[in-house]
């Protein structure tokens, strides 16, 4: 076992961890926002919107994330330069990076999974609690903001925690579109030093630590509303 | 002398589910301080009627006046009439504190948060003042010590008393009780009825759907017996319970050992 390389590679490891965490946070936050819309569309939307949201979730949950990522990166990515003026715009430095495509595809994919979880949770909120809100004169938006959504998120929290951990473990796919995430660093160390196991073990520790942090954070949030057993 | 507008005037309410006509023209009017009990067997339409009053069920037809303000209705299909303006309904609902059979406290909020929710987020009241009033109301229903507990940790009787405090905190012109004790264990019914009796004695205007006949007879100023979607008998409690004119009502009140 040789871990002497760590001393020269730790800045790269730290940068990789930052990329991984960024991908996770961006996709979870924006995916969640998107998921709220998709879930509501399925529960209370008009028929055409319902069908669209359901179709979206089925397609994105039904295809491998790797393929979605590549379709976006090689497909849409190769079309972008053809948009007049885009290459000259201030957005181009972001749009040409693999990180952008990884973040977008992870977000879209996460949203599809989360929307299904939220849809179920929205339907699981007792009807009586919504009626109570209405009976006090709450408008639909107040009811959604104060009762329906927070209540549904509480119901879904344990499942969401699991989904976030799964999302963390999907991030190494970003490596295939040139993102220098944790896994990419391990790959680079192997190429440079011909060590196979040591770098993998080190990034494994990183992933486990991140998972522990995620589950801890969700425990804290869940504990805010104690549940009677 | 000018007579003040009735707290509530509801006329000729009709409601059907498909072919089944649940309400066939029910009316009620309440002056301030009236305690009106609605009694009748299951399926008589009394709960549906109460829920039509604050539009949790949308009546097919009817005239609704709250404190002199008439609900605007617009004609719908098949001679039906629906509320024309949901904003108006939402505003009127804030004056109708409802207490449900299954309590319906919001499980993700503490007792105190449940009570101050509508004052703050619907009536836009100041948080500090709402909290002070809520704490006073919780003391009144004997739950001050439980104000930071979540509903799941309370007994049914405590939950219902919290729900009554929640309804009181919007200072409603009329309170609507939908079988408030029907979901309670027998030994918990008393504590809830005691709170409701206290409100009746204070002169709160209320409509009460109940199966507690003795209680209805004691606290009501007016009793309505509903049968198959119609008011079969109504009047002062002494008449409805003591000497009902309708055979159906005599049968119903007579079958209850009291």
GROMACS .gro file of C-alpha atoms in nm:
model
  487
    1UNK     CA    1   0.000   0.000   0.000
    2UNK     CA    2   0.138   0.332  -0.104
    3UNK     CA    3  -0.037   0.653   0.000
    4UNK     CA    4   0.259   0.887  -0.041
    5UNK     CA    5   0.092   1.041  -0.349
    6UNK     CA    6  -0.170   1.201  -0.130
    7UNK     CA    7   0.071   1.477  -0.029
    8UNK     CA    8   0.106   1.601  -0.384
    9UNK     CA    9  -0.253   1.529  -0.490
   10UNK     CA   10  -0.458   1.658  -0.200
   11UNK     CA   11  -0.535   1.996  -0.365
   12UNK     CA   12  -0.673   1.804  -0.661
   13UNK     CA   13  -0.872   1.575  -0.431
   14UNK     CA   14  -1.020   1.875  -0.252
   15UNK     CA   15  -1.112   2.036  -0.585
   16UNK     CA   16  -1.270   1.707  -0.696
   17UNK     CA   17  -1.474   1.688  -0.375
   18UNK     CA   18  -1.595   2.043  -0.437
   19UNK     CA   19  -1.704   1.953  -0.792
   20UNK     CA   20  -1.888   1.645  -0.665
   21UNK     CA   21  -2.064   1.838  -0.389
   22UNK     CA   22  -2.151   2.121  -0.629
   23UNK     CA   23  -2.305   1.878  -0.876
   24UNK     CA   24  -2.501   1.718  -0.595
   25UNK     CA   25  -2.627   2.042  -0.442
   26UNK     CA   26  -2.716   2.202  -0.776
   27UNK     CA   27  -2.903   1.899  -0.903
   28UNK     CA   28  -3.085   1.837  -0.573
   29UNK     CA   29  -3.190   2.199  -0.519
   30UNK     CA   30  -3.301   2.277  -0.875
   31UNK     CA   31  -3.431   1.926  -0.927
   32UNK     CA   32  -3.646   1.962  -0.618
   33UNK     CA   33  -3.793   2.290  -0.735
   34UNK     CA   34  -3.868   2.137  -1.072
   35UNK     CA   35  -4.013   1.830  -0.900
   36UNK     CA   36  -4.263   2.042  -0.706
   37UNK     CA   37  -4.397   2.173  -1.035
   38UNK     CA   38  -4.406   1.829  -1.194
   39UNK     CA   39  -4.577   1.674  -0.892
   40UNK     CA   40  -4.839   1.948  -0.873
   41UNK     CA   41  -4.897   1.918  -1.246
   42UNK     CA   42  -4.973   1.550  -1.196
   43UNK     CA   43  -5.199   1.601  -0.896
   44UNK     CA   44  -5.399   1.916  -0.979
   45UNK     CA   45  -5.296   2.013  -1.332
   46UNK     CA   46  -5.525   2.014  -1.633
   47UNK     CA   47  -5.527   1.695  -1.839
   48UNK     CA   48  -5.266   1.797  -2.097
   49UNK     CA   49  -5.023   1.909  -1.827
   50UNK     CA   50  -5.084   1.590  -1.631
   51UNK     CA   51  -5.000   1.382  -1.936
   52UNK     CA   52  -4.690   1.588  -2.007
   53UNK     CA   53  -4.561   1.558  -1.649
   54UNK     CA   54  -4.633   1.186  -1.638
   55UNK     CA   55  -4.461   1.135  -1.974
   56UNK     CA   56  -4.159   1.333  -1.858
   57UNK     CA   57  -4.124   1.127  -1.541
   58UNK     CA   58  -4.168   0.797  -1.726
   59UNK     CA   59  -3.908   0.883  -1.990
   60UNK     CA   60  -3.645   1.019  -1.755
   61UNK     CA   61  -3.686   0.742  -1.503
   62UNK     CA   62  -3.700   0.484  -1.778
   63UNK     CA   63  -3.366   0.557  -1.944
   64UNK     CA   64  -3.011   0.530  -1.806
   65UNK     CA   65  -2.871   0.854  -1.670
   66UNK     CA   66  -2.550   0.795  -1.866
   67UNK     CA   67  -2.742   0.799  -2.193
   68UNK     CA   68  -2.932   1.115  -2.093
   69UNK     CA   69  -2.602   1.281  -2.008
   70UNK     CA   70  -2.444   1.185  -2.339
   71UNK     CA   71  -2.748   1.284  -2.542
   72UNK     CA   72  -2.728   1.624  -2.381
   73UNK     CA   73  -2.352   1.662  -2.403
   74UNK     CA   74  -2.292   1.525  -2.752
   75UNK     CA   75  -2.635   1.606  -2.895
   76UNK     CA   76  -2.750   1.941  -2.759
   77UNK     CA   77  -2.388   2.035  -2.689
   78UNK     CA   78  -2.297   2.011  -3.055
   79UNK     CA   79  -2.601   2.215  -3.156
   80UNK     CA   80  -2.533   2.504  -2.920
   81UNK     CA   81  -2.246   2.659  -3.122
   82UNK     CA   82  -2.484   2.692  -3.416
   83UNK     CA   83  -2.701   2.940  -3.226
   84UNK     CA   84  -2.597   3.279  -3.360
   85UNK     CA   85  -2.416   3.495  -3.114
   86UNK     CA   86  -2.402   3.238  -2.836
   87UNK     CA   87  -2.029   3.174  -2.874
   88UNK     CA   88  -1.958   3.540  -2.826
   89UNK     CA   89  -2.191   3.579  -2.528
   90UNK     CA   90  -2.082   3.584  -2.164
   91UNK     CA   91  -2.265   3.252  -2.117
   92UNK     CA   92  -2.033   3.061  -2.345
   93UNK     CA   93  -1.761   2.989  -2.085
   94UNK     CA   94  -2.029   2.811  -1.881
   95UNK     CA   95  -2.210   2.649  -2.171
   96UNK     CA   96  -1.903   2.488  -2.323
   97UNK     CA   97  -1.807   2.311  -1.999
   98UNK     CA   98  -1.894   1.949  -1.934
   99UNK     CA   99  -1.994   2.058  -1.582
  100UNK     CA  100  -2.288   2.253  -1.723
  101UNK     CA  101  -2.424   1.949  -1.909
  102UNK     CA  102  -2.369   1.721  -1.610
  103UNK     CA  103  -2.551   1.966  -1.381
  104UNK     CA  104  -2.843   2.001  -1.621
  105UNK     CA  105  -2.889   1.632  -1.690
  106UNK     CA  106  -2.856   1.538  -1.322
  107UNK     CA  107  -3.112   1.805  -1.235
  108UNK     CA  108  -3.361   1.686  -1.496
  109UNK     CA  109  -3.315   1.326  -1.389
  110UNK     CA  110  -3.339   1.397  -1.018
  111UNK     CA  111  -3.654   1.602  -1.076
  112UNK     CA  112  -3.824   1.303  -1.241
  113UNK     CA  113  -3.756   1.074  -0.944
  114UNK     CA  114  -3.840   1.338  -0.685
  115UNK     CA  115  -4.163   1.432  -0.862
  116UNK     CA  116  -4.290   1.075  -0.819
  117UNK     CA  117  -4.203   1.080  -0.450
  118UNK     CA  118  -4.372   1.417  -0.403
  119UNK     CA  119  -4.677   1.318  -0.602
  120UNK     CA  120  -4.737   1.030  -0.365
  121UNK     CA  121  -4.670   1.247  -0.061
  122UNK     CA  122  -4.909   1.519  -0.178
  123UNK     CA  123  -5.181   1.258  -0.213
  124UNK     CA  124  -5.096   1.115   0.129
  125UNK     CA  125  -5.167   1.439   0.317
  126UNK     CA  126  -5.496   1.379   0.502
  127UNK     CA  127  -5.782   1.549   0.321
  128UNK     CA  128  -5.920   1.678   0.649
  129UNK     CA  129  -5.612   1.890   0.717
  130UNK     CA  130  -5.655   2.058   0.380
  131UNK     CA  131  -6.024   2.114   0.452
  132UNK     CA  132  -5.930   2.271   0.783
  133UNK     CA  133  -5.707   2.515   0.596
  134UNK     CA  134  -5.983   2.599   0.352
  135UNK     CA  135  -6.236   2.637   0.632
  136UNK     CA  136  -6.024   2.919   0.776
  137UNK     CA  137  -6.033   3.106   0.448
  138UNK     CA  138  -5.693   3.010   0.312
  139UNK     CA  139  -5.649   3.076  -0.058
  140UNK     CA  140  -5.518   2.791  -0.272
  141UNK     CA  141  -5.169   2.938  -0.273
  142UNK     CA  142  -5.159   2.990   0.104
  143UNK     CA  143  -5.291   2.640   0.157
  144UNK     CA  144  -5.020   2.499  -0.070
  145UNK     CA  145  -4.742   2.705   0.085
  146UNK     CA  146  -4.839   2.666   0.450
  147UNK     CA  147  -5.007   2.327   0.474
  148UNK     CA  148  -5.007   2.101   0.172
  149UNK     CA  149  -4.646   2.124   0.055
  150UNK     CA  150  -4.469   2.135   0.393
  151UNK     CA  151  -4.684   1.848   0.512
  152UNK     CA  152  -4.609   1.645   0.198
  153UNK     CA  153  -4.235   1.714   0.221
  154UNK     CA  154  -4.241   1.591   0.582
  155UNK     CA  155  -4.406   1.271   0.470
  156UNK     CA  156  -4.153   1.229   0.190
  157UNK     CA  157  -3.840   1.317   0.390
  158UNK     CA  158  -3.710   0.964   0.456
  159UNK     CA  159  -3.749   0.879   0.087
  160UNK     CA  160  -3.591   1.208  -0.020
  161UNK     CA  161  -3.290   1.135   0.201
  162UNK     CA  162  -3.242   0.807   0.018
  163UNK     CA  163  -3.280   0.976  -0.320
  164UNK     CA  164  -3.013   1.233  -0.235
  165UNK     CA  165  -2.767   0.960  -0.141
  166UNK     CA  166  -2.844   0.782  -0.470
  167UNK     CA  167  -2.789   1.110  -0.649
  168UNK     CA  168  -2.446   1.145  -0.486
  169UNK     CA  169  -2.353   0.807  -0.620
  170UNK     CA  170  -2.466   0.903  -0.970
  171UNK     CA  171  -2.224   1.197  -0.983
  172UNK     CA  172  -1.917   1.000  -1.104
  173UNK     CA  173  -2.089   0.977  -1.443
  174UNK     CA  174  -1.985   1.342  -1.485
  175UNK     CA  175  -1.634   1.207  -1.531
  176UNK     CA  176  -1.738   1.085  -1.876
  177UNK     CA  177  -1.799   1.443  -1.988
  178UNK     CA  178  -1.463   1.582  -1.867
  179UNK     CA  179  -1.572   1.699  -1.521
  180UNK     CA  180  -1.287   1.670  -1.267
  181UNK     CA  181  -1.498   1.528  -0.986
  182UNK     CA  182  -1.377   1.297  -0.710
  183UNK     CA  183  -1.381   0.991  -0.930
  184UNK     CA  184  -1.196   1.172  -1.209
  185UNK     CA  185  -0.921   1.258  -0.961
  186UNK     CA  186  -0.888   0.893  -0.866
  187UNK     CA  187  -0.861   0.809  -1.235
  188UNK     CA  188  -0.591   1.070  -1.286
  189UNK     CA  189  -0.392   0.943  -0.988
  190UNK     CA  190  -0.403   0.594  -1.134
  191UNK     CA  191  -0.276   0.717  -1.469
  192UNK     CA  192   0.004   0.918  -1.310
  193UNK     CA  193   0.123   0.670  -1.049
  194UNK     CA  194  -0.003   0.332  -1.178
  195UNK     CA  195  -0.160   0.274  -0.837
  196UNK     CA  196  -0.511   0.123  -0.881
  197UNK     CA  197  -0.657   0.053  -0.536
  198UNK     CA  198  -0.521   0.330  -0.317
  199UNK     CA  199  -0.684   0.624  -0.498
  200UNK     CA  200  -1.013   0.434  -0.521
  201UNK     CA  201  -0.999   0.366  -0.149
  202UNK     CA  202  -0.937   0.730  -0.072
  203UNK     CA  203  -1.232   0.853  -0.280
  204UNK     CA  204  -1.445   0.579  -0.126
  205UNK     CA  205  -1.379   0.733   0.214
  206UNK     CA  206  -1.488   1.067   0.072
  207UNK     CA  207  -1.815   0.925  -0.059
  208UNK     CA  208  -1.890   0.749   0.268
  209UNK     CA  209  -1.826   1.069   0.462
  210UNK     CA  210  -2.053   1.266   0.230
  211UNK     CA  211  -2.325   1.004   0.272
  212UNK     CA  212  -2.292   1.026   0.650
  213UNK     CA  213  -2.324   1.403   0.635
  214UNK     CA  214  -2.634   1.378   0.416
  215UNK     CA  215  -2.810   1.122   0.636
  216UNK     CA  216  -2.718   1.321   0.950
  217UNK     CA  217  -2.856   1.641   0.801
  218UNK     CA  218  -3.184   1.470   0.713
  219UNK     CA  219  -3.205   1.318   1.063
  220UNK     CA  220  -3.182   1.668   1.208
  221UNK     CA  221  -3.453   1.802   0.978
  222UNK     CA  222  -3.678   1.503   1.045
  223UNK     CA  223  -3.636   1.541   1.419
  224UNK     CA  224  -3.785   1.890   1.406
  225UNK     CA  225  -4.129   1.733   1.400
  226UNK     CA  226  -4.121   1.439   1.639
  227UNK     CA  227  -4.316   1.134   1.533
  228UNK     CA  228  -4.507   0.926   1.781
  229UNK     CA  229  -4.420   0.557   1.757
  230UNK     CA  230  -8.628   5.017   1.566
  231UNK     CA  231  -8.392   4.864   1.315
  232UNK     CA  232  -8.329   4.498   1.362
  233UNK     CA  233  -7.967   4.399   1.328
  234UNK     CA  234  -7.890   4.161   1.043
  235UNK     CA  235  -7.897   3.794   1.130
  236UNK     CA  236  -7.552   3.646   1.196
  237UNK     CA  237  -7.639   3.388   0.938
  238UNK     CA  238  -7.924   3.328   0.701
  239UNK     CA  239  -7.925   3.025   0.478
  240UNK     CA  240  -8.222   2.942   0.260
  241UNK     CA  241  -8.333   2.654   0.047
  242UNK     CA  242  -8.007   2.462   0.017
  243UNK     CA  243  -8.006   2.178  -0.233
  244UNK     CA  244  -7.728   1.929  -0.284
  245UNK     CA  245  -7.711   1.609  -0.487
  246UNK     CA  246  -7.441   1.352  -0.541
  247UNK     CA  247  -7.525   1.208  -0.880
  248UNK     CA  248  -7.884   1.086  -0.861
  249UNK     CA  249  -7.889   1.093  -0.484
  250UNK     CA  250  -8.040   1.412  -0.345
  251UNK     CA  251  -7.888   1.467  -0.002
  252UNK     CA  252  -8.040   1.807   0.075
  253UNK     CA  253  -8.387   1.892  -0.052
  254UNK     CA  254  -8.419   2.256   0.048
  255UNK     CA  255  -8.288   2.315   0.399
  256UNK     CA  256  -8.290   2.658   0.561
  257UNK     CA  257  -8.158   2.801   0.885
  258UNK     CA  258  -8.123   3.144   1.034
  259UNK     CA  259  -7.923   3.238   1.341
  260UNK     CA  260  -7.931   3.558   1.542
  261UNK     CA  261  -7.628   3.651   1.745
  262UNK     CA  262  -7.605   3.427   2.048
  263UNK     CA  263  -7.815   3.146   1.904
  264UNK     CA  264  -7.702   2.791   1.961
  265UNK     CA  265  -7.862   2.576   1.694
  266UNK     CA  266  -7.827   2.200   1.708
  267UNK     CA  267  -7.876   1.979   1.407
  268UNK     CA  268  -7.977   1.627   1.492
  269UNK     CA  269  -8.088   1.328   1.289
  270UNK     CA  270  -7.977   0.982   1.193
  271UNK     CA  271  -7.669   0.914   0.982
  272UNK     CA  272  -7.732   1.005   0.621
  273UNK     CA  273  -7.999   1.260   0.706
  274UNK     CA  274  -7.783   1.533   0.550
  275UNK     CA  275  -7.699   1.730   0.862
  276UNK     CA  276  -7.321   1.720   0.816
  277UNK     CA  277  -7.352   1.794   0.446
  278UNK     CA  278  -7.571   2.092   0.530
  279UNK     CA  279  -7.315   2.226   0.776
  280UNK     CA  280  -7.037   2.179   0.519
  281UNK     CA  281  -7.244   2.360   0.257
  282UNK     CA  282  -7.262   2.662   0.487
  283UNK     CA  283  -6.889   2.729   0.453
  284UNK     CA  284  -6.875   2.582   0.102
  285UNK     CA  285  -6.654   2.284   0.184
  286UNK     CA  286  -6.931   2.115  -0.010
  287UNK     CA  287  -7.052   2.321  -0.299
  288UNK     CA  288  -7.429   2.342  -0.281
  289UNK     CA  289  -7.627   2.307  -0.602
  290UNK     CA  290  -7.859   2.586  -0.503
  291UNK     CA  291  -7.934   2.812  -0.209
  292UNK     CA  292  -7.916   3.162  -0.072
  293UNK     CA  293  -7.647   3.249   0.181
  294UNK     CA  294  -7.627   3.571   0.382
  295UNK     CA  295  -7.360   3.623   0.648
  296UNK     CA  296  -7.394   3.929   0.871
  297UNK     CA  297  -7.593   4.102   0.600
  298UNK     CA  298  -7.352   4.014   0.317
  299UNK     CA  299  -7.505   3.789   0.055
  300UNK     CA  300  -7.291   3.535  -0.127
  301UNK     CA  301  -7.292   3.608  -0.498
  302UNK     CA  302  -7.409   3.308  -0.695
  303UNK     CA  303  -7.386   3.251  -1.066
  304UNK     CA  304  -7.614   3.019  -1.260
  305UNK     CA  305  -7.465   2.686  -1.362
  306UNK     CA  306  -7.591   2.387  -1.554
  307UNK     CA  307  -7.926   2.220  -1.484
  308UNK     CA  308  -8.067   2.509  -1.282
  309UNK     CA  309  -7.780   2.499  -1.038
  310UNK     CA  310  -7.614   2.802  -0.885
  311UNK     CA  311  -7.253   2.820  -0.776
  312UNK     CA  312  -7.049   3.079  -0.588
  313UNK     CA  313  -6.948   3.351  -0.834
  314UNK     CA  314  -6.646   3.477  -0.648
  315UNK     CA  315  -6.416   3.249  -0.450
  316UNK     CA  316  -6.242   3.548  -0.297
  317UNK     CA  317  -6.571   3.634  -0.130
  318UNK     CA  318  -6.608   3.276  -0.006
  319UNK     CA  319  -6.255   3.284   0.135
  320UNK     CA  320  -6.328   3.609   0.316
  321UNK     CA  321  -6.657   3.480   0.457
  322UNK     CA  322  -6.493   3.157   0.572
  323UNK     CA  323  -6.259   3.353   0.798
  324UNK     CA  324  -6.569   3.446   0.999
  325UNK     CA  325  -6.683   3.085   1.034
  326UNK     CA  326  -6.469   2.887   1.275
  327UNK     CA  327  -6.511   2.520   1.200
  328UNK     CA  328  -6.447   2.228   1.432
  329UNK     CA  329  -6.430   1.887   1.267
  330UNK     CA  330  -6.521   1.540   1.380
  331UNK     CA  331  -6.165   1.419   1.319
  332UNK     CA  332  -6.000   1.735   1.466
  333UNK     CA  333  -5.789   1.793   1.154
  334UNK     CA  334  -5.509   1.967   1.337
  335UNK     CA  335  -5.208   2.026   1.115
  336UNK     CA  336  -4.971   1.751   1.216
  337UNK     CA  337  -4.652   1.934   1.121
  338UNK     CA  338  -4.719   2.222   1.358
  339UNK     CA  339  -4.735   2.247   1.735
  340UNK     CA  340  -5.062   2.321   1.912
  341UNK     CA  341  -4.972   2.690   1.942
  342UNK     CA  342  -4.865   2.708   1.577
  343UNK     CA  343  -5.195   2.551   1.478
  344UNK     CA  344  -5.387   2.816   1.670
  345UNK     CA  345  -5.195   3.118   1.534
  346UNK     CA  346  -5.176   2.993   1.175
  347UNK     CA  347  -5.496   3.149   1.041
  348UNK     CA  348  -5.470   3.476   1.239
  349UNK     CA  349  -5.120   3.535   1.101
  350UNK     CA  350  -5.134   3.391   0.752
  351UNK     CA  351  -5.497   3.457   0.661
  352UNK     CA  352  -5.601   3.756   0.870
  353UNK     CA  353  -5.248   3.909   0.855
  354UNK     CA  354  -5.244   3.983   1.225
  355UNK     CA  355  -4.938   4.067   1.423
  356UNK     CA  356  -4.756   3.754   1.544
  357UNK     CA  357  -4.704   3.872   1.899
  358UNK     CA  358  -5.068   3.969   1.949
  359UNK     CA  359  -5.192   3.649   1.788
  360UNK     CA  360  -4.964   3.446   2.013
  361UNK     CA  361  -5.087   3.625   2.325
  362UNK     CA  362  -5.448   3.564   2.229
  363UNK     CA  363  -5.375   3.203   2.136
  364UNK     CA  364  -5.210   3.140   2.470
  365UNK     CA  365  -5.508   3.289   2.652
  366UNK     CA  366  -5.743   3.064   2.451
  367UNK     CA  367  -5.527   2.759   2.517
  368UNK     CA  368  -5.542   2.835   2.890
  369UNK     CA  369  -5.916   2.860   2.859
  370UNK     CA  370  -5.946   2.513   2.705
  371UNK     CA  371  -5.690   2.380   2.953
  372UNK     CA  372  -5.405   2.321   2.710
  373UNK     CA  373  -5.159   2.597   2.795
  374UNK     CA  374  -4.906   2.341   2.919
  375UNK     CA  375  -4.934   2.147   2.594
  376UNK     CA  376  -4.891   2.447   2.364
  377UNK     CA  377  -4.554   2.331   2.232
  378UNK     CA  378  -4.661   1.969   2.182
  379UNK     CA  379  -4.735   1.823   1.839
  380UNK     CA  380  -5.091   1.697   1.781
  381UNK     CA  381  -4.982   1.333   1.758
  382UNK     CA  382  -4.879   1.346   2.123
  383UNK     CA  383  -5.221   1.458   2.247
  384UNK     CA  384  -5.527   1.254   2.336
  385UNK     CA  385  -5.835   1.289   2.118
  386UNK     CA  386  -6.003   1.513   2.373
  387UNK     CA  387  -5.698   1.737   2.391
  388UNK     CA  388  -5.675   1.754   2.012
  389UNK     CA  389  -6.038   1.855   1.986
  390UNK     CA  390  -5.997   2.122   2.252
  391UNK     CA  391  -5.693   2.252   2.060
  392UNK     CA  392  -5.906   2.256   1.744
  393UNK     CA  393  -6.170   2.458   1.927
  394UNK     CA  394  -5.904   2.707   2.039
  395UNK     CA  395  -5.785   2.724   1.676
  396UNK     CA  396  -6.138   2.805   1.559
  397UNK     CA  397  -6.185   3.064   1.836
  398UNK     CA  398  -5.861   3.244   1.754
  399UNK     CA  399  -6.003   3.391   1.432
  400UNK     CA  400  -6.282   3.537   1.647
  401UNK     CA  401  -6.553   3.390   1.428
  402UNK     CA  402  -6.901   3.541   1.402
  403UNK     CA  403  -7.043   3.190   1.386
  404UNK     CA  404  -6.886   2.862   1.493
  405UNK     CA  405  -6.960   2.541   1.309
  406UNK     CA  406  -6.924   2.213   1.494
  407UNK     CA  407  -6.937   1.897   1.285
  408UNK     CA  408  -6.997   1.610   1.528
  409UNK     CA  409  -6.716   1.729   1.756
  410UNK     CA  410  -6.737   1.434   1.993
  411UNK     CA  411  -6.817   1.146   1.760
  412UNK     CA  412  -6.455   1.038   1.715
  413UNK     CA  413  -6.374   1.044   2.086
  414UNK     CA  414  -6.348   0.768   2.340
  415UNK     CA  415  -6.649   0.790   2.575
  416UNK     CA  416  -6.444   0.907   2.871
  417UNK     CA  417  -6.306   1.202   2.668
  418UNK     CA  418  -6.643   1.332   2.547
  419UNK     CA  419  -6.714   1.519   2.871
  420UNK     CA  420  -6.410   1.748   2.859
  421UNK     CA  421  -6.493   1.862   2.506
  422UNK     CA  422  -6.863   1.916   2.577
  423UNK     CA  423  -6.767   2.120   2.880
  424UNK     CA  424  -6.567   2.358   2.660
  425UNK     CA  425  -6.851   2.386   2.408
  426UNK     CA  426  -7.103   2.445   2.685
  427UNK     CA  427  -6.882   2.725   2.816
  428UNK     CA  428  -6.886   2.888   2.472
  429UNK     CA  429  -7.264   2.858   2.451
  430UNK     CA  430  -7.300   3.025   2.789
  431UNK     CA  431  -7.072   3.309   2.675
  432UNK     CA  432  -7.321   3.378   2.399
  433UNK     CA  433  -7.117   3.249   2.105
  434UNK     CA  434  -7.329   3.197   1.797
  435UNK     CA  435  -7.299   2.839   1.687
  436UNK     CA  436  -7.431   2.559   1.473
  437UNK     CA  437  -7.373   2.217   1.615
  438UNK     CA  438  -7.420   1.885   1.440
  439UNK     CA  439  -7.430   1.626   1.714
  440UNK     CA  440  -7.544   1.288   1.834
  441UNK     CA  441  -7.527   1.400   2.198
  442UNK     CA  442  -7.901   1.445   2.251
  443UNK     CA  443  -7.890   1.535   2.617
  444UNK     CA  444  -7.625   1.795   2.544
  445UNK     CA  445  -7.823   1.936   2.252
  446UNK     CA  446  -8.130   1.965   2.471
  447UNK     CA  447  -7.933   2.144   2.745
  448UNK     CA  448  -7.738   2.403   2.548
  449UNK     CA  449  -7.945   2.477   2.237
  450UNK     CA  450  -8.173   2.770   2.180
  451UNK     CA  451  -8.311   2.595   1.874
  452UNK     CA  452  -8.304   2.236   1.753
  453UNK     CA  453  -8.347   2.110   1.397
  454UNK     CA  454  -8.425   1.749   1.325
  455UNK     CA  455  -8.323   1.651   0.975
  456UNK     CA  456  -8.455   1.346   0.798
  457UNK     CA  457  -8.378   1.242   0.441
  458UNK     CA  458  -8.254   1.583   0.340
  459UNK     CA  459  -8.541   1.783   0.487
  460UNK     CA  460  -8.606   1.963   0.812
  461UNK     CA  461  -8.863   1.731   0.960
  462UNK     CA  462  -8.907   1.916   1.286
  463UNK     CA  463  -8.762   2.225   1.443
  464UNK     CA  464  -8.818   2.446   1.739
  465UNK     CA  465  -8.708   2.503   2.097
  466UNK     CA  466  -8.543   2.196   2.253
  467UNK     CA  467  -8.838   2.143   2.485
  468UNK     CA  468  -9.067   2.100   2.185
  469UNK     CA  469  -8.839   1.885   1.966
  470UNK     CA  470  -8.741   1.655   2.249
  471UNK     CA  471  -9.053   1.683   2.463
  472UNK     CA  472  -9.349   1.702   2.230
  473UNK     CA  473  -9.243   1.663   1.868
  474UNK     CA  474  -9.519   1.704   1.610
  475UNK     CA  475  -9.362   1.472   1.357
  476UNK     CA  476  -9.393   1.099   1.401
  477UNK     CA  477  -9.046   1.047   1.255
  478UNK     CA  478  -8.892   1.283   1.511
  479UNK     CA  479  -9.084   1.123   1.795
  480UNK     CA  480  -8.947   0.788   1.686
  481UNK     CA  481  -8.590   0.922   1.667
  482UNK     CA  482  -8.583   1.107   1.997
  483UNK     CA  483  -8.784   0.837   2.167
  484UNK     CA  484  -8.544   0.565   2.060
  485UNK     CA  485  -8.268   0.735   2.256
  486UNK     CA  486  -8.266   0.649   2.621
  487UNK     CA  487  -8.212   0.973   2.802
   0.00000   0.00000   0.00000
